XYZ file of C-alpha atoms in Angstrom:
690
model
C 12.712 -3.112 -31.741
C 10.719 -6.190 -31.077
C 13.299 -8.747 -29.975
C 16.591 -10.280 -30.935
C 16.829 -13.682 -32.705
C 19.444 -16.281 -33.667
C 20.104 -16.278 -37.439
C 22.008 -18.946 -39.253
C 25.513 -17.787 -39.996
C 25.542 -15.096 -37.349
C 27.174 -15.614 -33.965
C 25.389 -12.648 -32.287
C 21.604 -12.238 -32.121
C 20.136 -10.132 -34.757
C 17.571 -7.338 -33.716
C 14.175 -7.513 -35.262
C 12.205 -4.315 -35.762
C 8.664 -3.270 -36.804
C 7.531 0.023 -38.201
C 5.704 2.123 -35.592
C 5.563 5.540 -37.350
C 1.786 5.318 -37.680
C 1.423 4.572 -33.986
C 3.708 7.457 -33.021
C 1.799 9.826 -35.298
C -1.463 8.822 -33.579
C 0.112 9.378 -30.235
C 1.264 12.921 -31.227
C -2.244 13.712 -32.468
C -3.575 12.643 -29.031
C -1.150 15.069 -27.344
C -3.479 18.070 -27.621
C -6.282 16.111 -25.969
C -4.003 15.307 -22.974
C -1.610 18.325 -22.605
C -2.553 21.425 -24.509
C -5.164 24.093 -23.409
C -7.771 22.871 -25.924
C -8.809 19.731 -24.257
C -11.769 18.514 -26.231
C -15.074 19.177 -24.431
C -13.623 20.122 -21.108
C -13.068 23.912 -21.521
C -15.639 24.723 -18.788
C -14.087 22.459 -16.294
C -10.604 23.639 -16.974
C -11.730 27.241 -16.608
C -13.372 26.454 -13.279
C -10.090 24.961 -12.045
C -8.173 27.914 -13.371
C -10.523 30.232 -11.386
C -10.021 28.036 -8.266
C -6.303 28.460 -8.591
C -6.496 32.241 -8.822
C -8.901 32.506 -5.869
C -6.613 30.394 -3.841
C -3.551 32.382 -4.594
C -5.447 35.528 -3.631
C -6.752 33.889 -0.503
C -3.236 32.798 0.458
C -1.932 36.293 0.151
C -4.712 37.559 2.494
C -4.301 34.440 4.649
C -8.017 33.545 4.229
C -9.832 30.214 4.039
C -8.658 27.066 2.140
C -10.154 25.821 -1.176
C -11.102 22.240 -1.939
C -12.217 21.015 -5.411
C -13.442 17.511 -6.079
C -13.381 16.146 -9.715
C -15.711 13.140 -10.043
C -16.942 10.912 -12.830
C -17.118 7.289 -14.020
C -14.088 5.301 -15.075
C -12.734 6.529 -18.452
C -14.552 9.862 -18.402
C -11.259 11.811 -18.378
C -10.430 12.708 -14.699
C -6.819 12.130 -15.138
C -6.667 14.216 -18.423
C -8.420 17.186 -16.809
C -6.248 16.923 -13.750
C -3.000 16.696 -15.930
C -3.949 19.878 -17.773
C -4.609 21.684 -14.382
C -1.312 20.571 -13.092
C 0.219 22.071 -16.262
C -1.473 25.428 -15.476
C -0.057 25.342 -11.997
C 3.376 24.620 -13.383
C 3.144 27.612 -15.773
C 2.152 29.966 -12.974
C 4.676 32.236 -11.142
C 4.690 35.163 -8.702
C 4.011 33.332 -6.433
C 4.697 29.776 -7.698
C 2.366 27.062 -6.193
C 4.148 23.964 -4.912
C 2.315 20.848 -5.893
C 2.304 17.694 -3.640
C 0.658 14.989 -5.656
C -0.007 11.309 -5.061
C -2.341 8.629 -6.369
C -4.236 6.028 -4.380
C -3.994 2.489 -5.615
C -6.439 -0.466 -5.494
C -3.837 -2.852 -4.206
C -2.837 -0.362 -1.384
C -6.466 0.495 -0.527
C -5.995 -0.926 3.030
C -2.451 0.406 3.649
C -2.635 3.159 6.282
C -1.507 6.657 5.043
C -0.345 5.144 1.607
C -0.741 8.358 -0.579
C 0.313 10.618 2.363
C 3.666 8.845 2.576
C 4.430 10.054 -0.960
C 3.147 13.489 -0.335
C 5.225 13.977 2.867
C 8.326 12.408 1.115
C 8.068 14.913 -1.604
C 7.532 17.760 0.944
C 10.723 16.776 2.666
C 12.753 16.016 -0.417
C 13.308 12.364 -0.058
C 12.408 9.438 -2.417
C 8.996 7.827 -1.760
C 8.679 4.115 -1.660
C 12.141 3.508 -0.170
C 12.786 1.695 3.053
C 13.907 3.915 5.873
C 17.751 4.091 5.865
C 20.285 6.149 7.731
C 20.410 8.481 4.652
C 16.570 9.021 4.508
C 16.404 9.417 8.248
C 19.040 12.151 8.304
C 17.497 13.961 5.266
C 13.999 13.897 6.829
C 15.338 15.142 10.199
C 17.181 18.016 8.537
C 14.108 19.054 6.406
C 11.863 18.821 9.551
C 14.181 21.101 11.539
C 14.412 23.533 8.667
C 10.599 23.695 8.261
C 9.532 23.567 11.932
C 12.485 25.225 13.668
C 11.919 25.259 17.398
C 8.449 23.594 17.025
C 10.027 20.288 15.895
C 9.117 17.354 18.268
C 11.107 14.206 17.528
C 8.511 11.515 18.149
C 8.427 7.846 17.053
C 4.880 8.136 15.648
C 6.440 9.920 12.614
C 7.975 6.552 11.636
C 4.445 5.512 10.584
C 4.469 7.967 7.640
C 8.142 9.272 7.143
C 11.059 7.061 6.218
C 12.636 7.669 9.627
C 14.196 5.563 12.385
C 13.088 7.605 15.453
C 13.640 5.515 18.594
C 10.451 4.508 20.512
C 12.320 4.418 23.854
C 11.605 7.387 26.161
C 8.960 9.221 28.029
C 5.627 9.606 26.134
C 6.589 7.346 23.231
C 4.428 4.288 24.036
C 0.827 5.353 23.217
C -2.294 3.491 22.774
C -3.680 3.403 19.106
C -6.088 6.366 19.664
C -3.497 8.568 21.301
C -0.805 7.551 18.716
C -3.178 8.558 15.818
C -3.950 11.838 17.426
C -0.230 12.608 18.030
C 0.598 11.706 14.431
C -2.159 13.957 13.107
C -1.146 16.819 15.276
C 2.572 16.661 14.168
C 1.795 16.209 10.434
C -0.748 19.000 10.396
C 1.784 21.255 12.129
C 4.318 20.347 9.427
C 1.867 21.147 6.619
C 0.828 24.474 8.261
C 4.405 25.532 8.528
C 5.191 24.572 4.928
C 2.038 26.564 3.675
C 3.011 29.633 5.726
C 6.145 30.058 3.556
C 4.704 29.153 0.108
C 1.324 28.450 -1.423
C 0.785 24.610 -1.656
C -1.620 22.471 -3.607
C -2.366 18.969 -2.394
C -3.558 16.689 -5.186
C -4.772 13.110 -4.692
C -5.871 11.100 -7.624
C -8.267 8.095 -7.532
C -9.575 8.776 -4.059
C -12.035 5.817 -4.374
C -8.995 3.769 -3.327
C -8.114 5.791 -0.257
C -7.729 3.809 2.941
C -9.765 4.835 6.043
C -6.748 6.358 7.766
C -5.815 8.550 4.842
C -9.441 9.726 4.329
C -9.643 10.649 8.046
C -6.327 12.424 7.923
C -7.433 14.334 4.713
C -10.404 15.748 6.646
C -8.152 16.735 9.659
C -5.826 18.535 7.162
C -8.797 20.641 6.006
C -10.295 21.082 9.509
C -6.892 22.137 11.168
C -5.542 24.270 8.357
C -4.172 27.578 9.857
C -3.110 28.953 6.462
C -5.007 28.631 3.093
C -4.356 25.384 1.230
C -5.628 24.178 -2.136
C -6.862 20.570 -2.144
C -7.732 18.853 -5.416
C -9.264 15.339 -5.410
C -10.471 13.077 -8.199
C -12.753 10.085 -7.562
C -15.196 7.771 -9.140
C -17.523 8.078 -6.266
C -20.809 10.121 -6.732
C -21.332 10.665 -3.082
C -18.545 13.194 -2.482
C -20.841 15.652 -0.702
C -21.735 12.930 1.844
C -18.188 11.873 2.453
C -16.954 15.364 2.983
C -20.027 16.645 4.824
C -18.031 17.030 8.092
C -15.609 19.563 6.496
C -18.406 21.370 4.675
C -20.386 21.763 7.946
C -17.193 23.186 9.455
C -17.248 25.928 6.754
C -14.715 24.666 4.333
C -15.456 25.733 0.699
C -15.885 22.383 -1.295
C -16.651 22.760 -4.970
C -17.695 19.657 -6.830
C -16.934 19.345 -10.674
C -18.723 16.305 -12.071
C -17.389 15.227 -15.484
C -20.196 14.056 -17.739
C -19.823 11.719 -20.759
C -19.520 13.512 -24.153
C -22.596 14.095 -26.222
C -22.676 12.370 -29.784
C -20.949 15.316 -31.589
C -18.042 15.389 -29.145
C -17.652 11.637 -29.366
C -17.363 11.755 -33.109
C -14.971 14.591 -32.935
C -12.635 12.662 -30.530
C -12.746 9.551 -32.782
C -11.868 11.694 -35.834
C -9.031 13.387 -33.900
C -7.698 9.960 -32.893
C -7.911 8.662 -36.546
C -6.236 11.738 -37.937
C -9.105 14.123 -38.631
C -10.592 11.984 -41.424
C -14.253 12.185 -42.308
C -16.362 9.315 -40.889
C -18.972 7.367 -42.698
C -22.558 7.663 -41.351
C -22.630 3.970 -40.059
C -19.424 4.623 -38.214
C -20.813 7.790 -36.642
C -23.879 5.861 -35.504
C -21.715 3.011 -34.058
C -19.582 5.582 -32.152
C -22.471 6.658 -29.965
C -24.095 3.381 -29.565
C -20.852 1.558 -28.506
C -19.031 4.203 -26.569
C -21.924 6.019 -24.735
C -19.734 9.108 -24.732
C -17.016 7.873 -22.468
C -13.694 9.349 -23.931
C -11.624 6.251 -23.211
C -14.121 4.126 -25.028
C -14.127 6.532 -28.024
C -10.264 6.272 -28.310
C -10.197 2.528 -28.040
C -13.081 2.214 -30.575
C -11.082 4.529 -32.948
C -7.986 2.321 -32.636
C -10.102 -0.831 -33.239
C -11.431 0.817 -36.464
C -7.852 1.880 -37.481
C -6.351 -1.539 -36.785
C -9.249 -3.425 -38.547
C -7.887 -2.581 -41.977
C -11.390 -1.673 -43.330
C -13.240 -4.629 -41.880
C -17.076 -4.452 -41.684
C -18.289 -2.823 -38.333
C -20.190 -6.050 -37.419
C -16.796 -7.663 -36.976
C -15.546 -5.064 -34.566
C -15.880 -5.383 -30.760
C -19.073 -4.167 -29.258
C -17.495 -3.431 -25.813
C -14.476 -1.680 -24.357
C -13.260 -4.913 -23.050
C -13.417 -6.425 -26.617
C -11.635 -3.373 -28.075
C -8.784 -3.627 -25.521
C -8.509 -7.425 -25.884
C -8.248 -6.989 -29.645
C -5.318 -4.581 -29.272
C -3.512 -6.813 -26.820
C -4.122 -9.925 -28.903
C -2.113 -8.246 -31.788
C 0.919 -7.885 -29.531
C 3.823 -10.291 -29.646
C 4.014 -12.965 -26.796
C 6.879 -11.282 -25.045
C 4.906 -8.024 -24.837
C 1.823 -9.845 -23.624
C 3.947 -11.448 -20.805
C 5.165 -7.914 -19.760
C 1.598 -6.713 -19.586
C 0.477 -9.682 -17.543
C 3.196 -9.156 -14.940
C 2.677 -5.353 -14.713
C -1.172 -6.062 -14.324
C -0.641 -8.342 -11.290
C 2.102 -6.267 -9.754
C 0.069 -2.998 -9.789
C 1.559 0.391 -10.202
C 5.246 1.613 -10.252
C 6.417 -1.691 -11.593
C 10.263 -1.647 -12.114
C 12.162 -3.351 -14.854
C 14.038 -5.375 -12.198
C 10.778 -6.879 -10.902
C 9.640 -7.992 -14.357
C 13.073 -9.481 -15.037
C 12.924 -11.321 -11.699
C 9.404 -12.747 -12.392
C 10.450 -13.988 -15.852
C 14.142 -14.384 -15.563
C 14.573 -16.710 -18.609
C 12.422 -14.721 -20.936
C 14.253 -11.427 -21.508
C 17.719 -10.001 -21.799
C 17.973 -6.539 -20.303
C 18.072 -4.980 -23.746
C 15.037 -6.922 -25.009
C 13.058 -6.077 -21.958
C 13.759 -2.409 -22.399
C 12.635 -2.539 -25.981
C 9.482 -4.177 -25.153
C 8.619 -1.662 -22.452
C 9.409 1.216 -24.771
C 7.163 -0.160 -27.510
C 4.260 -0.705 -24.977
C 4.697 3.016 -23.915
C 4.804 4.139 -27.568
C 1.487 2.589 -28.392
C -0.091 4.061 -25.253
C -0.695 0.978 -23.283
C 1.802 1.608 -20.542
C 2.966 4.807 -18.938
C 6.578 5.471 -17.810
C 7.562 7.286 -14.686
C 11.328 7.739 -14.890
C 11.599 7.535 -11.083
C 9.026 5.002 -10.018
C 8.703 2.564 -12.843
C 5.858 1.452 -15.186
C 2.062 1.273 -14.880
C -1.003 1.009 -17.268
C -2.122 4.198 -18.948
C -5.662 3.495 -17.553
C -6.907 1.204 -14.847
C -9.606 -0.271 -17.048
C -7.019 -1.624 -19.412
C -5.244 -3.218 -16.439
C -8.597 -4.841 -15.387
C -9.070 -6.252 -18.879
C -5.530 -7.844 -18.805
C -6.139 -9.278 -15.371
C -9.443 -10.678 -16.678
C -7.820 -12.973 -19.322
C -5.042 -14.324 -17.062
C -5.676 -17.900 -15.969
C -5.831 -18.808 -12.274
C -2.608 -20.618 -12.244
C -0.850 -17.709 -14.104
C -2.075 -15.198 -11.414
C -0.937 -17.561 -8.635
C 2.510 -17.988 -10.019
C 2.998 -14.227 -10.663
C 1.684 -13.316 -7.211
C 4.323 -15.635 -5.628
C 7.205 -14.459 -7.586
C 6.253 -10.779 -7.110
C 5.934 -11.396 -3.373
C 9.329 -13.165 -3.136
C 10.866 -10.230 -5.111
C 9.396 -7.623 -2.802
C 10.563 -9.423 0.345
C 14.156 -9.113 -0.801
C 14.067 -5.784 -2.571
C 15.317 -2.475 -1.104
C 12.009 -0.714 -1.894
C 9.580 -0.249 1.006
C 6.515 -2.511 0.558
C 3.672 -2.414 3.012
C 2.657 -5.569 4.969
C -0.735 -5.191 3.311
C 0.685 -5.497 -0.201
C 2.866 -8.526 0.792
C -0.171 -10.175 2.531
C -2.223 -9.661 -0.696
C 0.438 -11.304 -2.948
C 1.203 -14.145 -0.574
C -2.426 -14.919 0.031
C -3.259 -15.154 -3.664
C -0.253 -17.260 -4.182
C -1.142 -19.547 -1.325
C -4.826 -20.269 -2.181
C -5.526 -22.924 -4.688
C -8.795 -23.957 -6.376
C -9.781 -25.697 -3.157
C -8.310 -26.174 0.434
C -6.479 -29.339 -0.631
C -4.452 -27.207 -3.138
C -3.125 -24.906 -0.454
C 0.512 -23.879 -0.728
C 1.356 -24.327 3.018
C 4.675 -22.516 3.294
C 3.304 -19.544 1.371
C 0.031 -19.575 3.342
C 2.196 -19.330 6.545
C 3.902 -16.248 5.198
C 0.568 -14.796 4.280
C -0.782 -15.400 7.782
C 2.187 -13.553 9.295
C 1.925 -10.528 6.871
C -1.849 -10.290 7.555
C -1.224 -10.122 11.260
C 1.478 -7.470 10.529
C -1.010 -5.510 8.420
C -3.605 -5.654 11.135
C -1.070 -4.347 13.601
C -0.181 -1.507 11.356
C -3.787 -0.582 10.828
C -4.261 -0.715 14.642
C -1.364 1.665 15.161
C -3.062 4.098 12.627
C -6.373 3.614 14.643
C -7.969 2.097 11.542
C -10.018 -0.518 13.449
C -12.240 -1.501 10.491
C -9.255 -2.255 8.302
C -7.600 -4.149 11.211
C -10.721 -6.374 11.602
C -10.816 -7.174 7.963
C -7.202 -8.261 8.044
C -7.809 -10.380 11.072
C -10.777 -11.928 9.460
C -8.631 -12.951 6.449
C -5.963 -14.116 8.914
C -8.423 -16.376 10.807
C -9.888 -17.708 7.487
C -6.505 -18.716 6.272
C -5.203 -19.953 9.630
C -8.177 -22.314 9.934
C -7.414 -24.149 6.733
C -3.745 -24.617 7.569
C -2.960 -28.281 8.461
C -2.656 -28.651 12.186
C 0.833 -29.253 13.649
C 1.413 -31.592 16.641
C 4.651 -29.809 17.457
C 4.763 -26.764 19.878
C 7.008 -24.938 17.458
C 6.826 -24.852 13.546
C 10.387 -24.729 12.343
C 9.502 -24.588 8.684
C 7.348 -21.583 9.297
C 10.065 -19.760 11.169
C 12.665 -20.518 8.548
C 10.321 -19.194 5.947
C 10.000 -15.922 7.732
C 13.709 -15.383 7.684
C 14.174 -16.714 4.069
C 15.964 -19.777 5.246
C 18.743 -17.920 7.113
C 19.543 -20.255 10.021
C 21.943 -17.854 11.752
C 19.390 -15.161 11.794
C 16.675 -17.589 12.976
C 18.820 -18.393 16.005
C 18.944 -14.690 16.826
C 15.282 -14.341 16.326
C 14.388 -17.288 18.509
C 16.839 -16.170 21.343
C 15.217 -12.792 21.180
C 11.714 -14.218 21.200
C 12.571 -16.386 24.348
C 14.159 -13.445 26.103
C 11.299 -11.034 25.329
C 8.553 -13.552 26.212
C 10.302 -14.370 29.528
C 10.502 -10.664 30.345
C 6.895 -10.056 29.350
C 5.673 -13.050 31.401
C 7.613 -12.001 34.511
C 6.170 -8.439 34.115
C 2.635 -9.760 33.740
C 2.976 -11.998 36.856
C 4.308 -9.089 38.863
C 1.492 -6.860 37.739
C -1.024 -9.542 38.600
C 0.404 -10.163 42.030
C 0.245 -6.508 42.807
C -3.314 -6.239 41.503
C -4.405 -9.219 43.714
C -2.698 -7.488 46.701
C -4.433 -4.307 46.081
C -7.710 -6.017 45.519
C -7.528 -7.952 48.741
C -6.759 -4.771 50.690
C -9.540 -2.979 48.980
C -12.029 -5.731 49.777
C -10.958 -5.830 53.430
C -11.351 -1.994 53.637
C -14.846 -1.917 52.073
C -15.938 -4.862 54.271
C -14.823 -3.039 57.336
C -16.967 -0.087 56.384
C -19.988 -2.291 56.255
C -22.616 -2.235 53.520
C -19.937 -1.053 51.081
C -19.262 -4.278 49.479
C -22.234 -4.454 47.079
C -21.409 -5.722 43.576
C -22.329 -2.380 41.987
C -20.193 -0.325 44.339
C -17.334 -2.821 44.211
C -17.192 -2.842 40.392
C -17.345 0.969 40.314
C -14.349 1.260 42.709
C -12.445 -1.419 40.781
C -12.821 0.444 37.524
C -10.878 3.302 38.924
C -7.919 1.084 39.516
C -8.033 -1.093 36.467
C -4.659 -0.026 35.006
C -3.403 -3.540 35.568
C -5.854 -4.750 32.937
C -4.408 -2.648 30.146
C -0.788 -3.682 31.141
C -1.644 -7.409 31.152
C -3.728 -7.261 27.974
C -0.979 -5.460 25.981
C 1.617 -7.895 27.289
C -0.586 -10.896 26.367
C -1.227 -9.396 22.931
C 2.555 -9.064 22.235
C 3.154 -12.722 23.258
C 0.257 -13.978 21.102
C 1.429 -11.997 18.039
C 5.050 -13.148 18.305
C 4.087 -16.799 18.923
C 1.630 -16.744 16.079
C 4.400 -15.344 13.834
C 6.798 -18.231 14.682
C 4.178 -20.995 14.385
C 3.717 -21.531 18.148
C -0.078 -21.771 17.715
C -0.900 -23.301 21.129
C 1.074 -20.610 22.975
C -0.566 -17.997 20.861
C -3.955 -19.327 21.761
C -3.133 -19.404 25.541
C -1.933 -15.734 25.314
C -5.220 -14.764 23.582
C -7.209 -16.588 26.326
C -5.435 -14.513 28.993
C -6.013 -11.306 27.030
C -9.861 -12.171 26.730
C -10.045 -13.265 30.440
C -8.480 -9.915 31.532
C -11.254 -8.062 29.988
C -14.017 -10.252 31.468
C -12.718 -11.006 34.965
C -14.336 -9.209 37.903
C -11.135 -9.790 40.022
C -7.526 -10.395 39.300
C -7.593 -13.678 41.175
C -9.662 -15.266 38.350
C -6.658 -14.983 35.864
C -4.108 -17.007 37.951
C -4.998 -20.484 36.502
C -4.947 -19.178 32.899
C -1.702 -17.308 33.352
C -0.102 -20.563 34.745
C -1.302 -22.474 31.600
C 0.282 -19.755 29.458
C 3.587 -20.108 31.424
C 3.532 -23.977 30.997
C 2.803 -23.635 27.245
C 5.785 -21.232 27.013
C 8.192 -23.824 28.653
C 6.945 -26.319 26.155
C 7.665 -23.979 23.311
C 11.105 -23.317 24.699
C 11.790 -27.048 24.762
C 10.413 -27.484 21.222
C 12.514 -24.722 19.818
C 15.666 -26.212 21.460
C 14.908 -29.612 20.058
C 14.082 -28.209 16.586
C 17.367 -26.260 16.496
C 19.334 -29.349 17.564
C 17.589 -31.450 14.994
C 18.336 -28.993 12.325
C 21.958 -28.925 13.390
C 22.169 -32.750 13.516
C 20.533 -32.897 10.022
C 23.151 -30.411 8.641
C 26.065 -32.260 10.374
C 24.811 -35.709 9.252
C 24.404 -34.604 5.628
C 28.061 -35.545 4.905
C 27.082 -39.300 5.203
C 24.243 -39.019 2.684
C 24.397 -39.515 -1.020
C 24.811 -36.445 -3.206
C 21.142 -36.824 -4.207
C 19.911 -36.287 -0.697
C 22.041 -33.294 0.173
C 20.569 -29.953 -0.599
C 22.596 -27.025 -2.022
C 23.182 -24.510 0.605
C 21.102 -21.349 0.025
C 23.012 -18.384 -1.179
C 22.638 -15.253 0.947
C 19.981 -12.953 -0.519
C 19.597 -9.200 -0.330
C 16.944 -9.779 2.268
C 19.556 -11.486 4.555
C 21.732 -8.360 4.458
C 18.825 -6.095 5.484
C 17.611 -8.415 8.275
C 21.134 -8.903 9.626
C 21.704 -5.160 9.662
C 18.349 -4.550 11.337
C 18.986 -7.219 14.023
C 22.511 -5.789 14.628
C 21.113 -2.275 15.240
C 18.139 -3.361 17.329
C 18.246 -1.796 20.866
C 19.336 -4.320 23.396
C 17.150 -2.893 26.257
C 13.804 -2.983 24.383
C 11.413 -5.006 26.495
C 8.889 -5.949 23.821
C 10.287 -6.506 20.323
C 8.583 -4.811 17.368
C 8.035 -7.935 15.241
C 6.703 -5.983 12.271
C 9.942 -4.064 12.034
C 12.273 -6.849 12.884
C 11.048 -9.477 10.484
C 9.305 -7.580 7.638
């Protein structure tokens, strides 16, 4: 089915179909290449993987060392095909059966901490990956953790970084610095994996490791280094420097085998083209063109064969010379509605749901028409359907080609609509993904074309992404987010007001009731933090004065070197003040109180540089004065908003805006604010406003 159209004399729309039997026949003939044991040209690699599996099972029975195998090669060479066949071999095996925990890294999530590991641990615990933490997922995870770990289970809030749980951060030993937090998370997750492997053999499979974030790569190494029981690790990557990247685990004695997939030779390339075309005999000029245009890359061979098939006998010089041209030729033959679907999926990334596509282009499809378009795109091997997670491109290179012919304004529009959908959706979306979409939607061709409200949301999510990276001890990723944050912040138009009401309203999706709760919470938390910082500073000054008097009485003991050495031993006040100032700066920046944020950052910097606590007094007073101005600005802004709403009755109908209907995001935010602990000193803004 292509679509449904209105026909004269008919009340209902009439469905329009096109024959696709030839396409389905081609798809079936490609099946042996993807699924069956006789994958063309890859028998040696498949046998190596089969041998790895048997060696691992024997090692698991004897409780020997783990196995790691890396499949590498350029884009389109067939890594996913070989991996798919290997997974089929694992599935067919029994006595004992090997449990597979599989995930794929994604380009759009390449800076999201632990992105593939979240999927792996969700599968291990039997919960849906990619969903926001709810009461149901929390209870399911806790039950699974207790079943696997038994008495060794430690209920710690660091697990919230990877698992869909709501473990409270209140209590002894919960508030850790980033390094200690990362170490604690690694310890608990490695213990969980070791306990699971003790019961059954497990294979961890991660596809497209070239997109792994730093935290995931570091944790992967720790999994191999801390493995108590044998585990099988299978990785695929485009990188040709696998030996260097995994040198640490190799030096520790881990057996890492590298299988490099090479392009086909001329004969194999011609065989694949023939198989794709239906085992017909090729003319000599076609055979010559196969090698010269595909260079033995299997994906190129398949696309070239399809270009030949669809050309209807056209001369070879009229066929595309490149993979990009071949893919564009296929896409150009699609109907406009199908092209639109591909554009949306290309911008959205992987695991794209029908609901997202319908939301981005609400006037273009009925549910039935959209389903028909998606099924057709799957049948012609452009998209791949995962019944649980949604749709994605069959190959990343096809996605890159589709992105390449989108106009700048099309990309910008799609990014904005996709970001707005994700903000209000039930699925869990990382701050990094939201920051990416909002940033692309905000930036125009130049600074004058900046979408200010969208840019403010991008600024906030970049800050949240940096905080998430810091929690995972991924300092390099956090610095990149903060650099993007600063770059976007610097081109935002300056505001003379101490508080940006528009920005705050944007963060809560226009929900004024929720905004009041957020502002009240902000004022209460900042007041508490400031009071705590002042008390810590006063105590530090008192101790410093006593210390200076004591060292002066000893005589000769007040030299700068000795004084600084002794001060270092009692510098706990620095960390306390610095983290308090960081919290104020982050929350103030989130709500558009830029001056207050800058004052807090100044205090944070001065705390690190000061040789004595007395030097911070003046800057801390400036921070408190700025906070008082912000409080007054917030009060005036809310009163002004209330007066504007109250005075709307005297305006003409053209001036009065329609009240915004409550969105799904409002329900989630209201529920989250209702359940927030009342005695929490510093609010977790990433959780409360995401």
